[in-house]
Short mmCIF file of C-alpha atoms and ligand atoms in Angstrom, two decimals:
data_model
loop_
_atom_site.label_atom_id
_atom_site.label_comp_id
_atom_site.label_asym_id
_atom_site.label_seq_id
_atom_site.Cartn_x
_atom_site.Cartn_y
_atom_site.Cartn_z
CA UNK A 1 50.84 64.42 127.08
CA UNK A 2 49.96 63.29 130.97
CA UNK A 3 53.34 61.96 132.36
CA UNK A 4 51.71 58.69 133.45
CA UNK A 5 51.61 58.05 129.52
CA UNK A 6 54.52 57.04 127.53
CA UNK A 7 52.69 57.68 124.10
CA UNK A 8 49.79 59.76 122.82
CA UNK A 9 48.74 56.55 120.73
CA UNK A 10 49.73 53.33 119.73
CA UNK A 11 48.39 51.54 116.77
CA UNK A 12 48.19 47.36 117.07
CA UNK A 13 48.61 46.25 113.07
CA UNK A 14 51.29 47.68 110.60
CA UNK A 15 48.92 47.00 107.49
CA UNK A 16 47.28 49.90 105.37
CA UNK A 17 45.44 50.95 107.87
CA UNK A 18 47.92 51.08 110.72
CA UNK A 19 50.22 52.12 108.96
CA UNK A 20 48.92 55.21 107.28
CA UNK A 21 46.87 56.29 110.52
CA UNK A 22 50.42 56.09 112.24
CA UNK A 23 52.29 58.92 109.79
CA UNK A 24 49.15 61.39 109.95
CA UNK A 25 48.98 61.07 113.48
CA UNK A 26 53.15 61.82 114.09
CA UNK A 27 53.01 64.44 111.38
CA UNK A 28 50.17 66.35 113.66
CA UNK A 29 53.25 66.19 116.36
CA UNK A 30 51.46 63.45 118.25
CA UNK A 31 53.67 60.88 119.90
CA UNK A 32 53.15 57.09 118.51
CA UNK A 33 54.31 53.46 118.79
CA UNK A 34 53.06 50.77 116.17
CA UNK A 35 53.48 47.53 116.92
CA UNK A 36 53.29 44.85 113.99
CA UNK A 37 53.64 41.24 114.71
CA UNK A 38 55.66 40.30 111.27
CA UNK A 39 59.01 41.88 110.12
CA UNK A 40 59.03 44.09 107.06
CA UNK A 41 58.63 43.83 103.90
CA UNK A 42 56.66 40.66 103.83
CA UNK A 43 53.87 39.46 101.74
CA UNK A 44 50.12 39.23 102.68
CA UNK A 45 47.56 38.06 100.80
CA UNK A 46 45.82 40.91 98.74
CA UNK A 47 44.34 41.41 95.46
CA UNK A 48 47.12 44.39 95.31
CA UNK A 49 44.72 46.92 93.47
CA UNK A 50 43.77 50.19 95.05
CA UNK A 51 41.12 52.33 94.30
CA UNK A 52 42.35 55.60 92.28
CA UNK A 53 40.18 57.13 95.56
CA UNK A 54 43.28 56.87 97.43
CA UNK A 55 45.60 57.65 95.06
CA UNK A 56 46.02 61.48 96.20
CA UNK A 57 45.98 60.67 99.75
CA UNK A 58 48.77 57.58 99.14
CA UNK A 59 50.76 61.41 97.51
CA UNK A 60 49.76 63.35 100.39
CA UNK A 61 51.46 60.88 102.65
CA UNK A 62 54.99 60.64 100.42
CA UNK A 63 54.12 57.88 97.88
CA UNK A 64 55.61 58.73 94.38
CA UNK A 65 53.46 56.54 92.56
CA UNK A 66 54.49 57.99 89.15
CA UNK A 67 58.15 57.60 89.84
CA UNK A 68 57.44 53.53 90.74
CA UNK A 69 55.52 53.35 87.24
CA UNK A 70 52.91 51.54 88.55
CA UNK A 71 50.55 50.25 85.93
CA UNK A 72 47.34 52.12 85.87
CA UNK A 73 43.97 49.41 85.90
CA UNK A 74 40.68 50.88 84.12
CA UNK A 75 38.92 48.03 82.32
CA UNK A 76 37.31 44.96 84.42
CA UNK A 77 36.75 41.54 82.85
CA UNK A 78 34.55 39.03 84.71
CA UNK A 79 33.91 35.34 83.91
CA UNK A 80 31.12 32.72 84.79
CA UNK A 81 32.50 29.74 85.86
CA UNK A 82 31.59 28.74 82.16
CA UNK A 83 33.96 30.80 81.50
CA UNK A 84 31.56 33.09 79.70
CA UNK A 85 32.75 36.90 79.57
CA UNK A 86 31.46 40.12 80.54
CA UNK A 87 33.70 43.41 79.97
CA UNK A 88 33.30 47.01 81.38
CA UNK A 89 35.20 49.92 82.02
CA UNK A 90 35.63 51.00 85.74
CA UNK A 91 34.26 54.14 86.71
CA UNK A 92 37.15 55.40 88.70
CA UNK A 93 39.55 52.52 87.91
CA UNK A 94 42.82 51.70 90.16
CA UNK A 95 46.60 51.18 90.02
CA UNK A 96 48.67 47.98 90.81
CA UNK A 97 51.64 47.74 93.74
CA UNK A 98 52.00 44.99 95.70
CA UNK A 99 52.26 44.88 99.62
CA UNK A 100 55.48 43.76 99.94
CA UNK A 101 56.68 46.98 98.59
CA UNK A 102 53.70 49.65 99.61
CA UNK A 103 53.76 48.64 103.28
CA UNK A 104 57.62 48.77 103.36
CA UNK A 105 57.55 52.43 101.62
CA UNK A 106 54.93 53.38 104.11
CA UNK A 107 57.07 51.76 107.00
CA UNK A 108 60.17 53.32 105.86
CA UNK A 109 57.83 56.86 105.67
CA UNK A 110 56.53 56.34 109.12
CA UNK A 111 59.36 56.21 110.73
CA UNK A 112 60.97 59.09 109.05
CA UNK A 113 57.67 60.60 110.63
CA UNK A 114 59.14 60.10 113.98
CA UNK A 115 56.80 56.98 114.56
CA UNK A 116 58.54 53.99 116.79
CA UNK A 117 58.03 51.06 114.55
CA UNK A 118 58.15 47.83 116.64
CA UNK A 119 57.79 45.23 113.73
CA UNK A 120 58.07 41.66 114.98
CA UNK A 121 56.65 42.51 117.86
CA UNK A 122 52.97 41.07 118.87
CA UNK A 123 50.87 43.10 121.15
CA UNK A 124 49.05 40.07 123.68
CA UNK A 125 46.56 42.22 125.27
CA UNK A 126 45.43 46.18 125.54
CA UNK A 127 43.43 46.95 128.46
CA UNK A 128 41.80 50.59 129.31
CA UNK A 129 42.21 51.64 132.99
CA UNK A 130 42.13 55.29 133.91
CA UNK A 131 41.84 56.77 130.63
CA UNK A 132 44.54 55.18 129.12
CA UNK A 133 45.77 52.38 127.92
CA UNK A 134 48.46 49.02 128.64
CA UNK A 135 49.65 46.87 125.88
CA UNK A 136 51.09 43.88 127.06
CA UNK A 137 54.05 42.88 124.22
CA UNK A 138 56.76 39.98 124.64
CA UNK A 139 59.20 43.39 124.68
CA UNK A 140 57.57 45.11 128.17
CA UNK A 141 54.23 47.18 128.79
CA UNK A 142 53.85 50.08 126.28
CA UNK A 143 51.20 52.96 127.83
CA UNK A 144 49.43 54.73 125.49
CA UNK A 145 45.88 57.26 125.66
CA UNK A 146 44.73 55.92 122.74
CA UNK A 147 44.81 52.95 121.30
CA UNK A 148 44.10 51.96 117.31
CA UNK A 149 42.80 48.15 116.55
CA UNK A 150 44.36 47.95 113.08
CA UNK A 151 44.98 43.90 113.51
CA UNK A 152 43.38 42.96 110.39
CA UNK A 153 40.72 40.18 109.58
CA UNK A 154 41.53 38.27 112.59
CA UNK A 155 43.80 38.46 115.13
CA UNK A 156 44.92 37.00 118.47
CA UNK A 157 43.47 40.15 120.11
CA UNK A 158 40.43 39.32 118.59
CA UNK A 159 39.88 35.87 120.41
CA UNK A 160 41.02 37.71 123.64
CA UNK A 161 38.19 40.39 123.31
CA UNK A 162 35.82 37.46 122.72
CA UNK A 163 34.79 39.82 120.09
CA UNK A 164 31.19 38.89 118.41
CA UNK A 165 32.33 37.47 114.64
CA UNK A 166 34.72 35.61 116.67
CA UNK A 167 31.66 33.82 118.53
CA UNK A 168 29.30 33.36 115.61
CA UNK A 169 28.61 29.84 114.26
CA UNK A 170 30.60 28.91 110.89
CA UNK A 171 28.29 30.46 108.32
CA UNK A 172 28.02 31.29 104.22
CA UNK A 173 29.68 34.60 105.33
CA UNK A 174 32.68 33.45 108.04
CA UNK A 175 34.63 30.25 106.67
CA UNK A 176 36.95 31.62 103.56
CA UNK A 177 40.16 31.12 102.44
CA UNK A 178 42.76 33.33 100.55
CA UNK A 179 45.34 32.35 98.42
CA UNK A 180 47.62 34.72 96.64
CA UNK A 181 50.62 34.26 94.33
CA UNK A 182 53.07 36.68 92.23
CA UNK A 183 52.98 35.56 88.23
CA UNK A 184 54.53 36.51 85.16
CA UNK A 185 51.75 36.08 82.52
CA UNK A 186 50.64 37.95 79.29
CA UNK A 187 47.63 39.34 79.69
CA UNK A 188 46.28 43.20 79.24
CA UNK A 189 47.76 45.10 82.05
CA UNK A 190 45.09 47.60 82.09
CA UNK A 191 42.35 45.08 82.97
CA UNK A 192 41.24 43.74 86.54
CA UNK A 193 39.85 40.24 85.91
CA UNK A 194 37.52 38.33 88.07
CA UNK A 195 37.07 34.51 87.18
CA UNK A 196 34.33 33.03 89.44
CA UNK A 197 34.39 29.31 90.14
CA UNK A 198 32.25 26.72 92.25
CA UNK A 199 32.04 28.57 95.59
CA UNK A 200 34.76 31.96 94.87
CA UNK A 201 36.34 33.74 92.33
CA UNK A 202 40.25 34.63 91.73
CA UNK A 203 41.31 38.05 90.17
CA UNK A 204 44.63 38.75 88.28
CA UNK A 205 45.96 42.23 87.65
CA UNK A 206 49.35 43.75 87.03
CA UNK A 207 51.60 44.96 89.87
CA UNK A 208 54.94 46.59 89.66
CA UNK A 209 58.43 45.31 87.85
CA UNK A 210 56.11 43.09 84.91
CA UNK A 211 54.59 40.89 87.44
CA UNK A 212 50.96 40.03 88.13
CA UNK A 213 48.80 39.29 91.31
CA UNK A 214 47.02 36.14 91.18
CA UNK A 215 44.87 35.60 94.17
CA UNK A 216 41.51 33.96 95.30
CA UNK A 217 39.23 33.62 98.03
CA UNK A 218 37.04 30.95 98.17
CA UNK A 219 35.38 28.50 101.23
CA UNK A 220 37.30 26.14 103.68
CA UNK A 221 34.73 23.64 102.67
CA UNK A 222 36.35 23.67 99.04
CA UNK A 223 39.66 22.56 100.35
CA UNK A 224 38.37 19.98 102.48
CA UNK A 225 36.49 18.83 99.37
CA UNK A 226 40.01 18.63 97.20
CA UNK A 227 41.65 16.44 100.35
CA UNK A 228 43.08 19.63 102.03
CA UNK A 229 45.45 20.00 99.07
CA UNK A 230 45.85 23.74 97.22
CA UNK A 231 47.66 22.15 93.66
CA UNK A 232 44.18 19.72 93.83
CA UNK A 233 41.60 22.23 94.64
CA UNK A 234 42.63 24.59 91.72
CA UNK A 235 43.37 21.72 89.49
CA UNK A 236 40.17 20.08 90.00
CA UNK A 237 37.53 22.92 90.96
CA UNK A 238 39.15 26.37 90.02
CA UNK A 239 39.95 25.01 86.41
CA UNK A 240 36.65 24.09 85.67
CA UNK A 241 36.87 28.14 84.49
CA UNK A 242 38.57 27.90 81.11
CA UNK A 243 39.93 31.37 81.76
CA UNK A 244 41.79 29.95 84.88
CA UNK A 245 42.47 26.43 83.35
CA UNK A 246 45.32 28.79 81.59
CA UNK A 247 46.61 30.50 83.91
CA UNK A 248 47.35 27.70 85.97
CA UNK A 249 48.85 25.84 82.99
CA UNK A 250 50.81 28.65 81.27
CA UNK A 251 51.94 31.33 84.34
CA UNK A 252 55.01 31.58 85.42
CA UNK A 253 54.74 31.39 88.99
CA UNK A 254 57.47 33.55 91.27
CA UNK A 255 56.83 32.00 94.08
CA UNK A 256 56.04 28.08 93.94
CA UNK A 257 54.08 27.79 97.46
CA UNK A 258 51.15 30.75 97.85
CA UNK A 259 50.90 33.23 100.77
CA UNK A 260 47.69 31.32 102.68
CA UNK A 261 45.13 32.65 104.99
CA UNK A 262 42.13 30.96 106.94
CA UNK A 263 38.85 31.85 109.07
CA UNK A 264 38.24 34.80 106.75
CA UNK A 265 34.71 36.25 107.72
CA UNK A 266 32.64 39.22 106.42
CA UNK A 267 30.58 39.43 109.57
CA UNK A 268 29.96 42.79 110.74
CA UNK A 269 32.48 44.04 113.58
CA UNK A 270 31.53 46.29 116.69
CA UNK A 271 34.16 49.94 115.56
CA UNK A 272 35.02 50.25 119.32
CA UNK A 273 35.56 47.35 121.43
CA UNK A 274 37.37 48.71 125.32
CA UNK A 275 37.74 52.10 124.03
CA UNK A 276 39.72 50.80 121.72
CA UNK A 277 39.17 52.40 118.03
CA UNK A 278 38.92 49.99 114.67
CA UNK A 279 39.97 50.81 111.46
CA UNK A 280 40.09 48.82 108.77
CA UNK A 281 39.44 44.86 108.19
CA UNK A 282 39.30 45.16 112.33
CA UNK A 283 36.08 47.39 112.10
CA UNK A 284 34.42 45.84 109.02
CA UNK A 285 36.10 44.11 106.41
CA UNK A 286 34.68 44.78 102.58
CA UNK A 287 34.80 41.48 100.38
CA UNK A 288 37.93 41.09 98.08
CA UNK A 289 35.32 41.29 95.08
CA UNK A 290 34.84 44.71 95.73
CA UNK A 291 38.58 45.54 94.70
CA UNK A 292 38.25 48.07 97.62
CA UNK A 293 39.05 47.23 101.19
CA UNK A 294 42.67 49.36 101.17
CA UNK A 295 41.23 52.18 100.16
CA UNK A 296 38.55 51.76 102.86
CA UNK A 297 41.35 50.94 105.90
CA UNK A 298 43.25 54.04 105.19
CA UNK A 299 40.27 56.27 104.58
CA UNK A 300 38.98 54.61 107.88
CA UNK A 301 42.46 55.89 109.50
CA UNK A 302 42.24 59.30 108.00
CA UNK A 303 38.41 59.83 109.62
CA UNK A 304 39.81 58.64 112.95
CA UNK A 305 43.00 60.61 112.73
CA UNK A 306 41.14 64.28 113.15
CA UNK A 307 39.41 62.43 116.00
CA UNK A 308 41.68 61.42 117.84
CA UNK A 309 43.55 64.51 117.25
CA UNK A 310 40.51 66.47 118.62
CA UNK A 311 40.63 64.57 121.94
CA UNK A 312 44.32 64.69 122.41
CA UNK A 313 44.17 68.40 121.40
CA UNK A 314 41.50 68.64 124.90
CA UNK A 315 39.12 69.71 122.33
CA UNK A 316 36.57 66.67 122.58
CA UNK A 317 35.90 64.07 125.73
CA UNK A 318 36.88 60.53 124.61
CA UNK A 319 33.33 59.85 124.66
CA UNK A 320 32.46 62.34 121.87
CA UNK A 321 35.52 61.41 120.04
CA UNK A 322 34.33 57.54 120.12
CA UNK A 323 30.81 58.64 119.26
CA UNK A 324 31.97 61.21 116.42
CA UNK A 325 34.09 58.53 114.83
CA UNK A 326 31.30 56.02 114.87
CA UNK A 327 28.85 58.63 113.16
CA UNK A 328 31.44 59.52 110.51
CA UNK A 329 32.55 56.02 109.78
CA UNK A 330 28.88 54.85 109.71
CA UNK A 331 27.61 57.15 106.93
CA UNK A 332 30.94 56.35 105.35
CA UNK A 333 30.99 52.98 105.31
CA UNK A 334 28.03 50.77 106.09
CA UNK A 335 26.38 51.36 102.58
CA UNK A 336 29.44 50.35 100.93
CA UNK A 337 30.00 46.94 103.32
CA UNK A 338 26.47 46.07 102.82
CA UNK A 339 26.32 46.27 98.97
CA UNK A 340 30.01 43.77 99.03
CA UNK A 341 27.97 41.27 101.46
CA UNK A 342 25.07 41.45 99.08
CA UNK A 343 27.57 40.52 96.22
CA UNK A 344 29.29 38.03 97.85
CA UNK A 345 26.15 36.01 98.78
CA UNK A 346 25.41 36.04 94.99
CA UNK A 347 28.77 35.16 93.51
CA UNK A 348 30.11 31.44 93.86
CA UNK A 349 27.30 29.80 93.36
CA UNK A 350 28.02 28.45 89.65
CA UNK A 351 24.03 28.63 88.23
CA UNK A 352 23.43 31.67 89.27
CA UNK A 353 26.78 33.23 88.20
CA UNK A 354 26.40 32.04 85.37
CA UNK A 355 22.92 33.28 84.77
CA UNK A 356 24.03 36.74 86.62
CA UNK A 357 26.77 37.22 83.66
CA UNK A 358 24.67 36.66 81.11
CA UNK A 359 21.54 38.28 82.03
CA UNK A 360 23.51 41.80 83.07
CA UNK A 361 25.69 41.51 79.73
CA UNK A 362 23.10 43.42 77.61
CA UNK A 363 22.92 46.27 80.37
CA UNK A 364 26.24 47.67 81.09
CA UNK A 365 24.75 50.90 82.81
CA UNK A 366 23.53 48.34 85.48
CA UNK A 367 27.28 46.89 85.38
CA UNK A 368 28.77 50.39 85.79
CA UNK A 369 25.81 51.37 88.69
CA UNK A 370 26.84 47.97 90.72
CA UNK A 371 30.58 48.86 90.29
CA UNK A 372 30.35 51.80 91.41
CA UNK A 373 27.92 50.81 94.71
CA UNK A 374 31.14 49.65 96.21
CA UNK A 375 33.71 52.30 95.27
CA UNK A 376 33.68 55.34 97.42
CA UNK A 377 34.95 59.34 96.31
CA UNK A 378 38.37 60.30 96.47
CA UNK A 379 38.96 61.56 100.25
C1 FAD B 1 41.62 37.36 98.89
C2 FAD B 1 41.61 38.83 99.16
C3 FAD B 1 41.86 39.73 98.12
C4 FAD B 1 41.81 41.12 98.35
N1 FAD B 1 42.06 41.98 97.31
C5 FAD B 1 42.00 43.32 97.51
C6 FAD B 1 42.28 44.23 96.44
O1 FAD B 1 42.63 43.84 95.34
N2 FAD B 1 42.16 45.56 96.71
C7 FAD B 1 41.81 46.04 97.94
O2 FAD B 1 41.72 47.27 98.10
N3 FAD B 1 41.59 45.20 98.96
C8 FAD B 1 41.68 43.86 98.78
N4 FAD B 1 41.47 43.00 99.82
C9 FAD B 1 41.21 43.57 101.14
C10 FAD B 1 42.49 44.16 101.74
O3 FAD B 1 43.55 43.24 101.66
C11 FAD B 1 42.23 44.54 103.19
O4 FAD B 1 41.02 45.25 103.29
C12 FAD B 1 43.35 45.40 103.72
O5 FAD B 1 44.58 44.72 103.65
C13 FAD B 1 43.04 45.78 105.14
O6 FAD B 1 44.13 46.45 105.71
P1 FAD B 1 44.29 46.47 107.28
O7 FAD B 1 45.38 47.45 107.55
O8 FAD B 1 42.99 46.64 107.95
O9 FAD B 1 44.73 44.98 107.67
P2 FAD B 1 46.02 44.14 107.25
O10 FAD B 1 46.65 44.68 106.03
O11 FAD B 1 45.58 42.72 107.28
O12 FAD B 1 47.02 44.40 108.46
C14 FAD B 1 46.80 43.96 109.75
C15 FAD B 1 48.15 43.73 110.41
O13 FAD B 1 47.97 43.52 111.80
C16 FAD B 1 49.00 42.62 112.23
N5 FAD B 1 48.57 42.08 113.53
C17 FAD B 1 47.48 41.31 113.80
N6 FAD B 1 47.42 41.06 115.13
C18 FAD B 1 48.48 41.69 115.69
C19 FAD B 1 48.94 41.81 117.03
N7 FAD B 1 48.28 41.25 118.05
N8 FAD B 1 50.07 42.52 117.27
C20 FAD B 1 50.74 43.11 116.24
N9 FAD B 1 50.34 43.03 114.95
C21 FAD B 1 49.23 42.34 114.69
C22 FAD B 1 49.06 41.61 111.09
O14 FAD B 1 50.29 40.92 111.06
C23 FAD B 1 48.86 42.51 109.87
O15 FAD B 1 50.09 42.90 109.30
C24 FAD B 1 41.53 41.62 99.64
C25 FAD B 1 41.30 40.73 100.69
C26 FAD B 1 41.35 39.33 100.46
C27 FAD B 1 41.11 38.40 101.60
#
């Protein structure tokens, strides 16, 4: 490492993504700072099922996910907003933790890694000047050769880039909401269910200790619509769903007021913006209906990893590393984003849901081929 450079790389975002990309990175010897504006553990809204295609990376990296008993998810469930059913069995299928707990493991992991964690600390700006980097924090300048853009769906770094989704006009594909709460409910905990109503859907599926992960997504419009009130809006639109009629009557709910996020958007994202490398929901974020976006982050981080570990190594110029990464990550990724836009354009809208569900009910090869569009191989 040049001594102008206090670290090899720092990483802005302690989410999947960040996180993961920060233990590969100090367990190839590299030094690393990750900077994450909240403090640990804390919830985020998240369907909280991953992909079984990152299940023996999630090992690799120090997660005992037999010893945490996590339940194992291989049998979907979707319903028109008429409430009308379609079942299938998921190709690869998934398992069930929530965040709260798999981002603390994996923060606890990093920095046993030798990674400086600086939780509750927000990074304000990171400009590239002489091949390297300053991050401008509340806590001092950090310096860095590399920097990682793991901030998420949006971020304050974001509007300071003047990045291109952030510009766009509100559209069918840039105004959502999430909304995610912890519930003890009966319901088969090897099934992923997906209950669309007028303009989103809301899946439930088991996490760890008995509990379930309810959580939506659906347009700001719909909460202006119900007076800006959450009880209202899924009293008066999502219950129109018999399905989630009773789950709103009969859960248990651990937590009375949701975890809440706004000014979702499935644009598409430039992967380097100032030299600075994406990963994640920064670089392209897959819709929640695709069950799949974790998986994608950290697979994102594991692509970038021998990248960045090529440069740093003097074995690539940082202009074939950010042109390597952008190949890779293209033929990764693009097919997979495009197919979850596709599906997200077609869900929501209750006639044609409904009409979807029934007319693909007779054909569950189709099912099974559109499932598996948006999963990706074990990496
Ligand atoms: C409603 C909904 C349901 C979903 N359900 C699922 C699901 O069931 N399965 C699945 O695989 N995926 C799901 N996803 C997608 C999944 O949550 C994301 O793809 C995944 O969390 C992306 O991880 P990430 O590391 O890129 O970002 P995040 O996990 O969002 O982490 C980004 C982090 O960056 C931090 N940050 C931002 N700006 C700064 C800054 N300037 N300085 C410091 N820190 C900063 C944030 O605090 C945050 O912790 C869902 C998404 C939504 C919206």
């Amino acid at each position: 490492m040049s001594s102008a450079f206090t670290y090899d790389v720092a990483i802005v975002g302690g989410g999947l993504a960040g996180l993961t990309t920060s233990i590969q990175l100090a367990n190839a010897g590299w030094k690393v700072v990750l900077f994450e504006k909240e403090s640990y553990p804390f919830h985020r809204v998240c369907g909280e099922y991953i992909s079984l295609e990152s299940r023996a990376f999630l090992r690799g990296l120090g997660i005992d996910d037999e010893a945490l008993d996590l339940p194992i998810i291989d049998q979907l469930q979707v319903s028109a907003p008429n409430g009308k059913l379609l079942e299938q069995r998921l190709p690869l299928g998934g398992m069930g933790i929530s965040r709260y707990r798999l981002d603390q493991l994996l923060a606890e992991i990093a920095t046993k890694a030798g990674v400086l964690m600086m939780d509750h600390t927000r990074v304000n700006e990171a400009i590239f000047e002489k091949d390297g980097f300053t991050l401008h924090t509340p806590e001092g300048n950090y310096r860095s050769r590399i920097a990682v853009g793991s901030f998420g769906k949006r971020s304050n770094l974001d509007v300071k880039m003047n990045r291109e989704f952030i510009r766009q006009k509100a559209s069918g594909l840039n105004n959502f909401i999430g909304i995610k709460y912890h519930i003890r409910y009966a319901h088969a905990r090897d099934t992923i269910v997906l209950h669309n109503f007028s303009d989103g859907y809301c899946g439930m599926s088991a996490i760890e200790n008995g509990l379930s992960c309810l959580c939506y997504l659906t347009t700001a419009a719909n909460l202006e619509r119900s007076g800006k009130s959450i009880p209202r809006m899924e009293q008066e639109i999502l219950s129109q769903n018999p399905h989630l009629e009773r789950i709103f009557r009969d859960a248990d709910f651990v937590f009375r007021e949701p975890v809440a996020i706004s000014q979702i958007s499935f644009a598409q994202k430039s992967l380097i913006e100032n030299h600075i490398l994406m990963a994640g929901d920064a670089a392209g974020m897959i819709t929640p209906l695709c069950g799949n976006g974790m998986s994608m982050g950290m697979h994102a981080g594991k692509i970038m990893t021998g990248k960045i570990d090529a440069f740093l190594s003097g074995k690539i110029s940082r202009e074939e590393m950010e042109q390597s990464y952008q190949q890779v990550w293209t033929s990764a990724f693009s097919g997979r984003l495009r197919t979850g836009r596709m599906i997200q354009r077609m869900f929501g809208k209750p006639m044609m849901t409904n009409l979807f569900i029934s007319a693909m009910k007779p054909f569950p090869r189709a099912v099974n081929w559109l499932v598996k569009q948006t999963h990706g191989a074990e990496f």
